[in-house]
C-alpha cells in the first residue's frame, strides 16, 4: 500500500487488536505539519514491519493506551523519527506497556527514537517496558531523546507542575551512526517523577561536526554499559 500527501495522519490505528501491517510506502513533504506516517492509540498486539516512511512529522507515533507493539525494519526519514507520545496532554490517559522498536534505519530526521510527555499533565499515567534496539542513525538531530518538558506552543506552566507521566524500564541497545547535533543523547525527565531504570548499552553516535558527541541527563536514573559514545552523563 502507498500513501501520498495526506492532509493529516496517513494511517491511524485506533482501538484495534491484532493489527498487522507490512510493505507500506508513505510519503509527504518534509515541511508538512501533522502528517504522521502511522499513529497508534488504545490498541494491543500491533505489528508493523518493512515500511518506508518519509514525512513531515513522526514516522510512527505510539500514543496512549497501547500494549504489545512491535515495530521492525522501518526506513524512516525525513520526519521527526519514531516516537512514543506525546503523552500526558489529556486527563485519564491510559498507560503504555511493552513496546519494541528494532532493526530499523532513521535518516535526516529531527529525532531518532523518542519518548515525549507534556509538561503540566492533568493526571498520572505511565510508560514501561520499552526497548529500542539495533537502530542505525544517519545525520539525526536528536538520536536518543526522552523529553518530559514537551510543550510545542510554550504555553505550559511546567516549572510549577511537571509532567505526571512516569517512565521506567526503558532499554536503548545497539544504536549506532551519526548525530547532526553535538548532544546525541538527551534524558530530560520529569522533576516530579524522575525516570527509573533507563539502560543504554552498545551506543556509538558520532557528531557530524567533528567534535566529540555528548549526553545530557536530568532527573534520570540511568545505567550505561560499554561501548558508549557519547560518554555517560551523571
JSON list of C-alpha atoms in Angstrom, two decimals:
[
{"chain": "A", "resi": 1, "resn": "UNK", "atom": "CA", "xyz": [0.00, 0.00, 0.00]},
{"chain": "A", "resi": 2, "resn": "UNK", "atom": "CA", "xyz": [1.21, 3.51, -0.82]},
{"chain": "A", "resi": 3, "resn": "UNK", "atom": "CA", "xyz": [0.01, 6.73, 0.84]},
{"chain": "A", "resi": 4, "resn": "UNK", "atom": "CA", "xyz": [0.99, 10.13, -0.58]},
{"chain": "A", "resi": 5, "resn": "UNK", "atom": "CA", "xyz": [0.38, 13.70, 0.66]},
{"chain": "A", "resi": 6, "resn": "UNK", "atom": "CA", "xyz": [-2.47, 13.42, 3.19]},
{"chain": "A", "resi": 7, "resn": "UNK", "atom": "CA", "xyz": [-3.91, 16.41, 5.00]},
{"chain": "A", "resi": 8, "resn": "UNK", "atom": "CA", "xyz": [-3.34, 14.73, 8.39]},
{"chain": "A", "resi": 9, "resn": "UNK", "atom": "CA", "xyz": [-2.11, 11.32, 9.55]},
{"chain": "A", "resi": 10, "resn": "UNK", "atom": "CA", "xyz": [-1.52, 8.80, 6.77]},
{"chain": "A", "resi": 11, "resn": "UNK", "atom": "CA", "xyz": [-2.74, 5.86, 8.86]},
{"chain": "A", "resi": 12, "resn": "UNK", "atom": "CA", "xyz": [-4.45, 5.85, 12.27]},
{"chain": "A", "resi": 13, "resn": "UNK", "atom": "CA", "xyz": [-4.73, 2.62, 14.25]},
{"chain": "A", "resi": 14, "resn": "UNK", "atom": "CA", "xyz": [-7.29, 3.32, 16.97]},
{"chain": "A", "resi": 15, "resn": "UNK", "atom": "CA", "xyz": [-8.78, 0.81, 19.43]},
{"chain": "A", "resi": 16, "resn": "UNK", "atom": "CA", "xyz": [-7.55, -2.17, 17.43]},
{"chain": "A", "resi": 17, "resn": "UNK", "atom": "CA", "xyz": [-6.48, -5.66, 18.43]},
{"chain": "A", "resi": 18, "resn": "UNK", "atom": "CA", "xyz": [-4.18, -7.99, 16.48]},
{"chain": "A", "resi": 19, "resn": "UNK", "atom": "CA", "xyz": [-3.37, -5.39, 13.82]},
{"chain": "A", "resi": 20, "resn": "UNK", "atom": "CA", "xyz": [-0.60, -6.21, 11.32]},
{"chain": "A", "resi": 21, "resn": "UNK", "atom": "CA", "xyz": [0.83, -4.05, 8.55]},
{"chain": "A", "resi": 22, "resn": "UNK", "atom": "CA", "xyz": [3.75, -4.63, 6.19]},
{"chain": "A", "resi": 23, "resn": "UNK", "atom": "CA", "xyz": [5.19, -3.44, 2.87]},
{"chain": "A", "resi": 24, "resn": "UNK", "atom": "CA", "xyz": [3.84, 0.10, 3.26]},
{"chain": "A", "resi": 25, "resn": "UNK", "atom": "CA", "xyz": [5.29, 3.14, 1.49]},
{"chain": "A", "resi": 26, "resn": "UNK", "atom": "CA", "xyz": [4.38, 6.54, 2.97]},
{"chain": "A", "resi": 27, "resn": "UNK", "atom": "CA", "xyz": [5.33, 9.94, 1.53]},
{"chain": "A", "resi": 28, "resn": "UNK", "atom": "CA", "xyz": [4.68, 13.57, 2.46]},
{"chain": "A", "resi": 29, "resn": "UNK", "atom": "CA", "xyz": [6.82, 16.73, 2.21]},
{"chain": "A", "resi": 30, "resn": "UNK", "atom": "CA", "xyz": [9.34, 17.31, 4.98]},
{"chain": "A", "resi": 31, "resn": "UNK", "atom": "CA", "xyz": [7.66, 20.62, 5.91]},
{"chain": "A", "resi": 32, "resn": "UNK", "atom": "CA", "xyz": [4.08, 19.26, 6.03]},
{"chain": "A", "resi": 33, "resn": "UNK", "atom": "CA", "xyz": [2.67, 19.55, 9.61]},
{"chain": "A", "resi": 34, "resn": "UNK", "atom": "CA", "xyz": [0.97, 16.67, 11.46]},
{"chain": "A", "resi": 35, "resn": "UNK", "atom": "CA", "xyz": [1.44, 14.17, 8.65]},
{"chain": "A", "resi": 36, "resn": "UNK", "atom": "CA", "xyz": [2.42, 11.31, 10.97]},
{"chain": "A", "resi": 37, "resn": "UNK", "atom": "CA", "xyz": [3.05, 8.15, 8.99]},
{"chain": "A", "resi": 38, "resn": "UNK", "atom": "CA", "xyz": [1.32, 5.70, 11.33]},
{"chain": "A", "resi": 39, "resn": "UNK", "atom": "CA", "xyz": [-0.32, 6.73, 14.60]},
{"chain": "A", "resi": 40, "resn": "UNK", "atom": "CA", "xyz": [-1.28, 4.01, 17.10]},
{"chain": "A", "resi": 41, "resn": "UNK", "atom": "CA", "xyz": [-3.57, 4.61, 20.06]},
{"chain": "A", "resi": 42, "resn": "UNK", "atom": "CA", "xyz": [-5.53, 2.45, 22.57]},
{"chain": "A", "resi": 43, "resn": "UNK", "atom": "CA", "xyz": [-4.54, -0.72, 20.72]},
{"chain": "A", "resi": 44, "resn": "UNK", "atom": "CA", "xyz": [-2.95, -4.06, 21.59]},
{"chain": "A", "resi": 45, "resn": "UNK", "atom": "CA", "xyz": [-0.89, -6.68, 19.76]},
{"chain": "A", "resi": 46, "resn": "UNK", "atom": "CA", "xyz": [0.16, -4.41, 16.91]},
{"chain": "A", "resi": 47, "resn": "UNK", "atom": "CA", "xyz": [2.90, -5.44, 14.46]},
{"chain": "A", "resi": 48, "resn": "UNK", "atom": "CA", "xyz": [4.31, -3.14, 11.78]},
{"chain": "A", "resi": 49, "resn": "UNK", "atom": "CA", "xyz": [7.32, -4.07, 9.66]},
{"chain": "A", "resi": 50, "resn": "UNK", "atom": "CA", "xyz": [9.03, -3.43, 6.35]},
{"chain": "A", "resi": 51, "resn": "UNK", "atom": "CA", "xyz": [7.81, 0.14, 5.83]},
{"chain": "A", "resi": 52, "resn": "UNK", "atom": "CA", "xyz": [9.40, 3.11, 4.07]},
{"chain": "A", "resi": 53, "resn": "UNK", "atom": "CA", "xyz": [8.22, 6.37, 5.64]},
{"chain": "A", "resi": 54, "resn": "UNK", "atom": "CA", "xyz": [9.23, 9.92, 4.70]},
{"chain": "A", "resi": 55, "resn": "UNK", "atom": "CA", "xyz": [7.00, 12.62, 6.13]},
{"chain": "A", "resi": 56, "resn": "UNK", "atom": "CA", "xyz": [6.73, 15.95, 7.93]},
{"chain": "A", "resi": 57, "resn": "UNK", "atom": "CA", "xyz": [6.09, 14.58, 11.42]},
{"chain": "A", "resi": 58, "resn": "UNK", "atom": "CA", "xyz": [6.68, 11.32, 13.28]},
{"chain": "A", "resi": 59, "resn": "UNK", "atom": "CA", "xyz": [7.26, 8.35, 11.02]},
{"chain": "A", "resi": 60, "resn": "UNK", "atom": "CA", "xyz": [5.47, 6.29, 13.66]},
{"chain": "A", "resi": 61, "resn": "UNK", "atom": "CA", "xyz": [3.82, 7.73, 16.78]},
{"chain": "A", "resi": 62, "resn": "UNK", "atom": "CA", "xyz": [2.70, 5.50, 19.63]},
{"chain": "A", "resi": 63, "resn": "UNK", "atom": "CA", "xyz": [0.09, 7.28, 21.72]},
{"chain": "A", "resi": 64, "resn": "UNK", "atom": "CA", "xyz": [-1.69, 6.45, 24.94]},
{"chain": "A", "resi": 65, "resn": "UNK", "atom": "CA", "xyz": [-3.23, 3.11, 25.89]},
{"chain": "A", "resi": 66, "resn": "UNK", "atom": "CA", "xyz": [-1.04, 0.79, 23.81]},
{"chain": "A", "resi": 67, "resn": "UNK", "atom": "CA", "xyz": [0.27, -2.64, 24.82]},
{"chain": "A", "resi": 68, "resn": "UNK", "atom": "CA", "xyz": [2.36, -5.21, 22.97]},
{"chain": "A", "resi": 69, "resn": "UNK", "atom": "CA", "xyz": [3.55, -3.18, 19.99]},
{"chain": "A", "resi": 70, "resn": "UNK", "atom": "CA", "xyz": [6.33, -4.47, 17.71]},
{"chain": "A", "resi": 71, "resn": "UNK", "atom": "CA", "xyz": [7.90, -2.14, 15.14]},
{"chain": "A", "resi": 72, "resn": "UNK", "atom": "CA", "xyz": [10.69, -3.52, 12.95]},
{"chain": "A", "resi": 73, "resn": "UNK", "atom": "CA", "xyz": [12.55, -2.98, 9.68]},
{"chain": "A", "resi": 74, "resn": "UNK", "atom": "CA", "xyz": [11.40, 0.62, 9.24]},
{"chain": "A", "resi": 75, "resn": "UNK", "atom": "CA", "xyz": [13.23, 3.04, 6.94]},
{"chain": "A", "resi": 76, "resn": "UNK", "atom": "CA", "xyz": [12.34, 6.45, 8.41]},
{"chain": "A", "resi": 77, "resn": "UNK", "atom": "CA", "xyz": [13.28, 9.86, 7.08]},
{"chain": "A", "resi": 78, "resn": "UNK", "atom": "CA", "xyz": [12.90, 12.68, 6.65]},
{"chain": "A", "resi": 79, "resn": "UNK", "atom": "CA", "xyz": [10.48, 13.39, 9.50]},
{"chain": "A", "resi": 80, "resn": "UNK", "atom": "CA", "xyz": [10.51, 13.52, 13.29]},
{"chain": "A", "resi": 81, "resn": "UNK", "atom": "CA", "xyz": [11.61, 9.93, 13.93]},
{"chain": "A", "resi": 82, "resn": "UNK", "atom": "CA", "xyz": [9.82, 7.15, 15.84]},
{"chain": "A", "resi": 83, "resn": "UNK", "atom": "CA", "xyz": [8.09, 8.43, 18.97]},
{"chain": "A", "resi": 84, "resn": "UNK", "atom": "CA", "xyz": [6.22, 7.19, 21.99]},
{"chain": "A", "resi": 85, "resn": "UNK", "atom": "CA", "xyz": [3.93, 10.13, 22.66]},
{"chain": "A", "resi": 86, "resn": "UNK", "atom": "CA", "xyz": [3.13, 12.74, 23.05]},
{"chain": "A", "resi": 87, "resn": "UNK", "atom": "CA", "xyz": [1.58, 11.58, 26.32]},
{"chain": "A", "resi": 88, "resn": "UNK", "atom": "CA", "xyz": [0.01, 13.38, 29.26]},
{"chain": "A", "resi": 89, "resn": "UNK", "atom": "CA", "xyz": [-1.86, 16.12, 27.44]},
{"chain": "A", "resi": 90, "resn": "UNK", "atom": "CA", "xyz": [-5.38, 14.99, 28.39]},
{"chain": "A", "resi": 91, "resn": "UNK", "atom": "CA", "xyz": [-6.98, 13.71, 31.63]},
{"chain": "A", "resi": 92, "resn": "UNK", "atom": "CA", "xyz": [-7.21, 9.99, 32.30]},
{"chain": "A", "resi": 93, "resn": "UNK", "atom": "CA", "xyz": [-4.86, 8.78, 29.61]},
{"chain": "A", "resi": 94, "resn": "UNK", "atom": "CA", "xyz": [-4.08, 5.06, 29.67]},
{"chain": "A", "resi": 95, "resn": "UNK", "atom": "CA", "xyz": [-0.64, 3.52, 30.20]},
{"chain": "A", "resi": 96, "resn": "UNK", "atom": "CA", "xyz": [1.80, 2.37, 27.51]},
{"chain": "A", "resi": 97, "resn": "UNK", "atom": "CA", "xyz": [3.39, -1.05, 28.02]},
{"chain": "A", "resi": 98, "resn": "UNK", "atom": "CA", "xyz": [5.67, -3.47, 26.18]},
{"chain": "A", "resi": 99, "resn": "UNK", "atom": "CA", "xyz": [6.78, -1.64, 23.04]},
{"chain": "A", "resi": 100, "resn": "UNK", "atom": "CA", "xyz": [9.71, -2.86, 20.91]},
{"chain": "A", "resi": 101, "resn": "UNK", "atom": "CA", "xyz": [11.28, -0.86, 18.07]},
{"chain": "A", "resi": 102, "resn": "UNK", "atom": "CA", "xyz": [14.14, -2.69, 16.36]},
{"chain": "A", "resi": 103, "resn": "UNK", "atom": "CA", "xyz": [16.14, -3.40, 13.20]},
{"chain": "A", "resi": 104, "resn": "UNK", "atom": "CA", "xyz": [15.46, -0.02, 11.60]},
{"chain": "A", "resi": 105, "resn": "UNK", "atom": "CA", "xyz": [17.19, 2.92, 9.92]},
{"chain": "A", "resi": 106, "resn": "UNK", "atom": "CA", "xyz": [16.47, 6.58, 10.67]},
{"chain": "A", "resi": 107, "resn": "UNK", "atom": "CA", "xyz": [17.96, 9.24, 8.38]},
{"chain": "A", "resi": 108, "resn": "UNK", "atom": "CA", "xyz": [17.93, 13.05, 8.22]},
{"chain": "A", "resi": 109, "resn": "UNK", "atom": "CA", "xyz": [15.24, 13.45, 10.88]},
{"chain": "A", "resi": 110, "resn": "UNK", "atom": "CA", "xyz": [14.64, 15.85, 13.75]},
{"chain": "A", "resi": 111, "resn": "UNK", "atom": "CA", "xyz": [14.63, 12.98, 16.25]},
{"chain": "A", "resi": 112, "resn": "UNK", "atom": "CA", "xyz": [15.63, 9.35, 16.23]},
{"chain": "A", "resi": 113, "resn": "UNK", "atom": "CA", "xyz": [13.89, 7.29, 18.92]},
{"chain": "A", "resi": 114, "resn": "UNK", "atom": "CA", "xyz": [11.96, 9.46, 21.36]},
{"chain": "A", "resi": 115, "resn": "UNK", "atom": "CA", "xyz": [9.65, 9.36, 24.37]},
{"chain": "A", "resi": 116, "resn": "UNK", "atom": "CA", "xyz": [7.84, 12.68, 24.84]},
{"chain": "A", "resi": 117, "resn": "UNK", "atom": "CA", "xyz": [5.39, 13.74, 27.55]},
{"chain": "A", "resi": 118, "resn": "UNK", "atom": "CA", "xyz": [3.70, 17.06, 28.18]},
{"chain": "A", "resi": 119, "resn": "UNK", "atom": "CA", "xyz": [4.57, 19.41, 30.97]},
{"chain": "A", "resi": 120, "resn": "UNK", "atom": "CA", "xyz": [1.68, 20.28, 33.27]},
{"chain": "A", "resi": 121, "resn": "UNK", "atom": "CA", "xyz": [-0.09, 16.96, 32.55]},
{"chain": "A", "resi": 122, "resn": "UNK", "atom": "CA", "xyz": [-3.55, 16.89, 34.16]},
{"chain": "A", "resi": 123, "resn": "UNK", "atom": "CA", "xyz": [-3.40, 13.31, 35.51]},
{"chain": "A", "resi": 124, "resn": "UNK", "atom": "CA", "xyz": [-0.98, 10.43, 36.12]},
{"chain": "A", "resi": 125, "resn": "UNK", "atom": "CA", "xyz": [-0.08, 7.67, 33.68]},
{"chain": "A", "resi": 126, "resn": "UNK", "atom": "CA", "xyz": [2.96, 5.51, 32.95]},
{"chain": "A", "resi": 127, "resn": "UNK", "atom": "CA", "xyz": [5.30, 4.21, 30.25]},
{"chain": "A", "resi": 128, "resn": "UNK", "atom": "CA", "xyz": [7.17, 0.98, 30.97]},
{"chain": "A", "resi": 129, "resn": "UNK", "atom": "CA", "xyz": [8.95, -1.97, 29.34]},
{"chain": "A", "resi": 130, "resn": "UNK", "atom": "CA", "xyz": [10.18, -0.18, 26.24]},
{"chain": "A", "resi": 131, "resn": "UNK", "atom": "CA", "xyz": [13.02, -1.41, 24.00]},
{"chain": "A", "resi": 132, "resn": "UNK", "atom": "CA", "xyz": [14.80, 0.38, 21.16]},
{"chain": "A", "resi": 133, "resn": "UNK", "atom": "CA", "xyz": [17.34, -1.99, 19.63]},
{"chain": "A", "resi": 134, "resn": "UNK", "atom": "CA", "xyz": [19.60, -2.35, 16.57]},
{"chain": "A", "resi": 135, "resn": "UNK", "atom": "CA", "xyz": [18.88, 1.02, 15.00]},
{"chain": "A", "resi": 136, "resn": "UNK", "atom": "CA", "xyz": [21.14, 2.87, 12.55]},
{"chain": "A", "resi": 137, "resn": "UNK", "atom": "CA", "xyz": [21.07, 6.68, 12.75]},
{"chain": "A", "resi": 138, "resn": "UNK", "atom": "CA", "xyz": [22.25, 8.85, 9.86]},
{"chain": "A", "resi": 139, "resn": "UNK", "atom": "CA", "xyz": [22.51, 12.63, 10.39]},
{"chain": "A", "resi": 140, "resn": "UNK", "atom": "CA", "xyz": [19.77, 12.66, 13.06]},
{"chain": "A", "resi": 141, "resn": "UNK", "atom": "CA", "xyz": [19.47, 15.78, 15.19]},
{"chain": "A", "resi": 142, "resn": "UNK", "atom": "CA", "xyz": [18.42, 14.04, 18.45]},
{"chain": "A", "resi": 143, "resn": "UNK", "atom": "CA", "xyz": [19.20, 10.34, 18.01]},
{"chain": "A", "resi": 144, "resn": "UNK", "atom": "CA", "xyz": [18.13, 9.27, 21.54]},
{"chain": "A", "resi": 145, "resn": "UNK", "atom": "CA", "xyz": [15.79, 11.52, 23.48]},
{"chain": "A", "resi": 146, "resn": "UNK", "atom": "CA", "xyz": [13.44, 11.39, 26.44]},
{"chain": "A", "resi": 147, "resn": "UNK", "atom": "CA", "xyz": [11.68, 14.75, 26.69]},
{"chain": "A", "resi": 148, "resn": "UNK", "atom": "CA", "xyz": [9.30, 15.29, 29.60]},
{"chain": "A", "resi": 149, "resn": "UNK", "atom": "CA", "xyz": [9.11, 19.04, 29.04]},
{"chain": "A", "resi": 150, "resn": "UNK", "atom": "CA", "xyz": [7.24, 18.78, 25.74]},
{"chain": "A", "resi": 151, "resn": "UNK", "atom": "CA", "xyz": [5.18, 21.89, 25.06]},
{"chain": "A", "resi": 152, "resn": "UNK", "atom": "CA", "xyz": [5.40, 22.97, 21.41]},
{"chain": "A", "resi": 153, "resn": "UNK", "atom": "CA", "xyz": [3.43, 26.19, 21.89]},
{"chain": "A", "resi": 154, "resn": "UNK", "atom": "CA", "xyz": [5.32, 27.14, 25.08]},
{"chain": "A", "resi": 155, "resn": "UNK", "atom": "CA", "xyz": [2.07, 27.74, 26.97]},
{"chain": "A", "resi": 156, "resn": "UNK", "atom": "CA", "xyz": [2.65, 25.20, 29.74]},
{"chain": "A", "resi": 157, "resn": "UNK", "atom": "CA", "xyz": [3.40, 26.03, 33.34]},
{"chain": "A", "resi": 158, "resn": "UNK", "atom": "CA", "xyz": [5.89, 23.19, 33.63]},
{"chain": "A", "resi": 159, "resn": "UNK", "atom": "CA", "xyz": [8.05, 24.90, 36.25]},
{"chain": "A", "resi": 160, "resn": "UNK", "atom": "CA", "xyz": [5.15, 24.72, 38.72]},
{"chain": "A", "resi": 161, "resn": "UNK", "atom": "CA", "xyz": [3.51, 21.47, 37.56]},
{"chain": "A", "resi": 162, "resn": "UNK", "atom": "CA", "xyz": [5.94, 19.00, 35.93]},
{"chain": "A", "resi": 163, "resn": "UNK", "atom": "CA", "xyz": [4.89, 16.02, 33.86]},
{"chain": "A", "resi": 164, "resn": "UNK", "atom": "CA", "xyz": [2.94, 13.37, 35.79]},
{"chain": "A", "resi": 165, "resn": "UNK", "atom": "CA", "xyz": [3.83, 10.58, 33.35]},
{"chain": "A", "resi": 166, "resn": "UNK", "atom": "CA", "xyz": [6.19, 8.07, 34.93]},
{"chain": "A", "resi": 167, "resn": "UNK", "atom": "CA", "xyz": [8.80, 6.41, 32.69]},
{"chain": "A", "resi": 168, "resn": "UNK", "atom": "CA", "xyz": [10.57, 3.21, 33.72]},
{"chain": "A", "resi": 169, "resn": "UNK", "atom": "CA", "xyz": [12.34, 0.14, 32.35]},
{"chain": "A", "resi": 170, "resn": "UNK", "atom": "CA", "xyz": [13.49, 1.61, 29.05]},
{"chain": "A", "resi": 171, "resn": "UNK", "atom": "CA", "xyz": [16.31, -0.06, 27.12]},
{"chain": "A", "resi": 172, "resn": "UNK", "atom": "CA", "xyz": [18.38, 1.53, 24.34]},
{"chain": "A", "resi": 173, "resn": "UNK", "atom": "CA", "xyz": [20.63, -1.13, 22.79]},
{"chain": "A", "resi": 174, "resn": "UNK", "atom": "CA", "xyz": [22.91, -1.26, 19.73]},
{"chain": "A", "resi": 175, "resn": "UNK", "atom": "CA", "xyz": [22.11, 2.23, 18.42]},
{"chain": "A", "resi": 176, "resn": "UNK", "atom": "CA", "xyz": [24.86, 3.48, 16.12]},
{"chain": "A", "resi": 177, "resn": "UNK", "atom": "CA", "xyz": [25.51, 6.13, 13.49]},
{"chain": "A", "resi": 178, "resn": "UNK", "atom": "CA", "xyz": [25.79, 9.91, 13.27]},
{"chain": "A", "resi": 179, "resn": "UNK", "atom": "CA", "xyz": [24.21, 12.81, 15.13]},
{"chain": "A", "resi": 180, "resn": "UNK", "atom": "CA", "xyz": [23.54, 16.18, 13.49]},
{"chain": "A", "resi": 181, "resn": "UNK", "atom": "CA", "xyz": [23.85, 17.87, 16.92]},
{"chain": "A", "resi": 182, "resn": "UNK", "atom": "CA", "xyz": [26.65, 17.56, 19.44]},
{"chain": "A", "resi": 183, "resn": "UNK", "atom": "CA", "xyz": [24.22, 16.36, 22.15]},
{"chain": "A", "resi": 184, "resn": "UNK", "atom": "CA", "xyz": [23.46, 12.89, 20.84]},
{"chain": "A", "resi": 185, "resn": "UNK", "atom": "CA", "xyz": [21.70, 11.54, 23.96]},
{"chain": "A", "resi": 186, "resn": "UNK", "atom": "CA", "xyz": [19.14, 13.53, 25.96]},
{"chain": "A", "resi": 187, "resn": "UNK", "atom": "CA", "xyz": [17.41, 12.10, 29.04]},
{"chain": "A", "resi": 188, "resn": "UNK", "atom": "CA", "xyz": [15.35, 15.07, 30.20]},
{"chain": "A", "resi": 189, "resn": "UNK", "atom": "CA", "xyz": [12.96, 13.53, 32.70]},
{"chain": "A", "resi": 190, "resn": "UNK", "atom": "CA", "xyz": [10.29, 14.94, 34.98]},
{"chain": "A", "resi": 191, "resn": "UNK", "atom": "CA", "xyz": [11.45, 16.55, 38.24]},
{"chain": "A", "resi": 192, "resn": "UNK", "atom": "CA", "xyz": [8.15, 15.41, 39.76]},
{"chain": "A", "resi": 193, "resn": "UNK", "atom": "CA", "xyz": [8.56, 11.74, 38.78]},
{"chain": "A", "resi": 194, "resn": "UNK", "atom": "CA", "xyz": [12.16, 11.01, 37.71]},
{"chain": "A", "resi": 195, "resn": "UNK", "atom": "CA", "xyz": [12.76, 8.27, 35.15]},
{"chain": "A", "resi": 196, "resn": "UNK", "atom": "CA", "xyz": [13.66, 4.89, 36.62]},
{"chain": "A", "resi": 197, "resn": "UNK", "atom": "CA", "xyz": [15.81, 2.07, 35.26]},
{"chain": "A", "resi": 198, "resn": "UNK", "atom": "CA", "xyz": [16.89, 3.60, 31.96]},
{"chain": "A", "resi": 199, "resn": "UNK", "atom": "CA", "xyz": [19.58, 1.43, 30.33]},
{"chain": "A", "resi": 200, "resn": "UNK", "atom": "CA", "xyz": [21.90, 2.37, 27.47]},
{"chain": "A", "resi": 201, "resn": "UNK", "atom": "CA", "xyz": [24.19, -0.31, 26.04]},
{"chain": "A", "resi": 202, "resn": "UNK", "atom": "CA", "xyz": [26.33, -0.51, 22.92]},
{"chain": "A", "resi": 203, "resn": "UNK", "atom": "CA", "xyz": [25.71, 3.09, 21.82]},
{"chain": "A", "resi": 204, "resn": "UNK", "atom": "CA", "xyz": [28.07, 4.63, 19.24]},
{"chain": "A", "resi": 205, "resn": "UNK", "atom": "CA", "xyz": [26.90, 8.02, 17.97]},
{"chain": "A", "resi": 206, "resn": "UNK", "atom": "CA", "xyz": [29.40, 10.34, 16.32]},
{"chain": "A", "resi": 207, "resn": "UNK", "atom": "CA", "xyz": [28.73, 14.06, 15.88]},
{"chain": "A", "resi": 208, "resn": "UNK", "atom": "CA", "xyz": [28.97, 15.07, 12.21]},
{"chain": "A", "resi": 209, "resn": "UNK", "atom": "CA", "xyz": [30.60, 18.37, 13.24]},
{"chain": "A", "resi": 210, "resn": "UNK", "atom": "CA", "xyz": [33.82, 16.59, 14.17]},
{"chain": "A", "resi": 211, "resn": "UNK", "atom": "CA", "xyz": [33.81, 17.32, 17.91]},
{"chain": "A", "resi": 212, "resn": "UNK", "atom": "CA", "xyz": [33.10, 14.58, 20.47]},
{"chain": "A", "resi": 213, "resn": "UNK", "atom": "CA", "xyz": [29.39, 13.92, 20.94]},
{"chain": "A", "resi": 214, "resn": "UNK", "atom": "CA", "xyz": [27.90, 14.49, 24.40]},
{"chain": "A", "resi": 215, "resn": "UNK", "atom": "CA", "xyz": [24.98, 13.41, 26.58]},
{"chain": "A", "resi": 216, "resn": "UNK", "atom": "CA", "xyz": [22.60, 15.38, 28.79]},
{"chain": "A", "resi": 217, "resn": "UNK", "atom": "CA", "xyz": [20.73, 13.92, 31.76]},
{"chain": "A", "resi": 218, "resn": "UNK", "atom": "CA", "xyz": [18.23, 15.45, 34.19]},
{"chain": "A", "resi": 219, "resn": "UNK", "atom": "CA", "xyz": [16.18, 13.54, 36.79]},
{"chain": "A", "resi": 220, "resn": "UNK", "atom": "CA", "xyz": [17.11, 10.23, 35.17]},
{"chain": "A", "resi": 221, "resn": "UNK", "atom": "CA", "xyz": [18.12, 7.05, 36.99]},
{"chain": "A", "resi": 222, "resn": "UNK", "atom": "CA", "xyz": [20.23, 5.71, 34.12]},
{"chain": "A", "resi": 223, "resn": "UNK", "atom": "CA", "xyz": [22.80, 2.96, 33.65]},
{"chain": "A", "resi": 224, "resn": "UNK", "atom": "CA", "xyz": [25.41, 2.92, 30.89]},
{"chain": "A", "resi": 225, "resn": "UNK", "atom": "CA", "xyz": [27.28, -0.11, 29.55]},
{"chain": "A", "resi": 226, "resn": "UNK", "atom": "CA", "xyz": [30.25, -0.05, 27.19]},
{"chain": "A", "resi": 227, "resn": "UNK", "atom": "CA", "xyz": [30.80, 0.57, 24.41]},
{"chain": "A", "resi": 228, "resn": "UNK", "atom": "CA", "xyz": [29.30, 4.01, 24.95]},
{"chain": "A", "resi": 229, "resn": "UNK", "atom": "CA", "xyz": [29.75, 7.12, 22.82]},
{"chain": "A", "resi": 230, "resn": "UNK", "atom": "CA", "xyz": [28.92, 9.78, 23.90]},
{"chain": "A", "resi": 231, "resn": "UNK", "atom": "CA", "xyz": [30.40, 9.31, 27.36]},
{"chain": "A", "resi": 232, "resn": "UNK", "atom": "CA", "xyz": [27.81, 8.73, 30.10]},
{"chain": "A", "resi": 233, "resn": "UNK", "atom": "CA", "xyz": [26.28, 11.71, 31.86]},
{"chain": "A", "resi": 234, "resn": "UNK", "atom": "CA", "xyz": [25.55, 11.94, 35.58]}
]
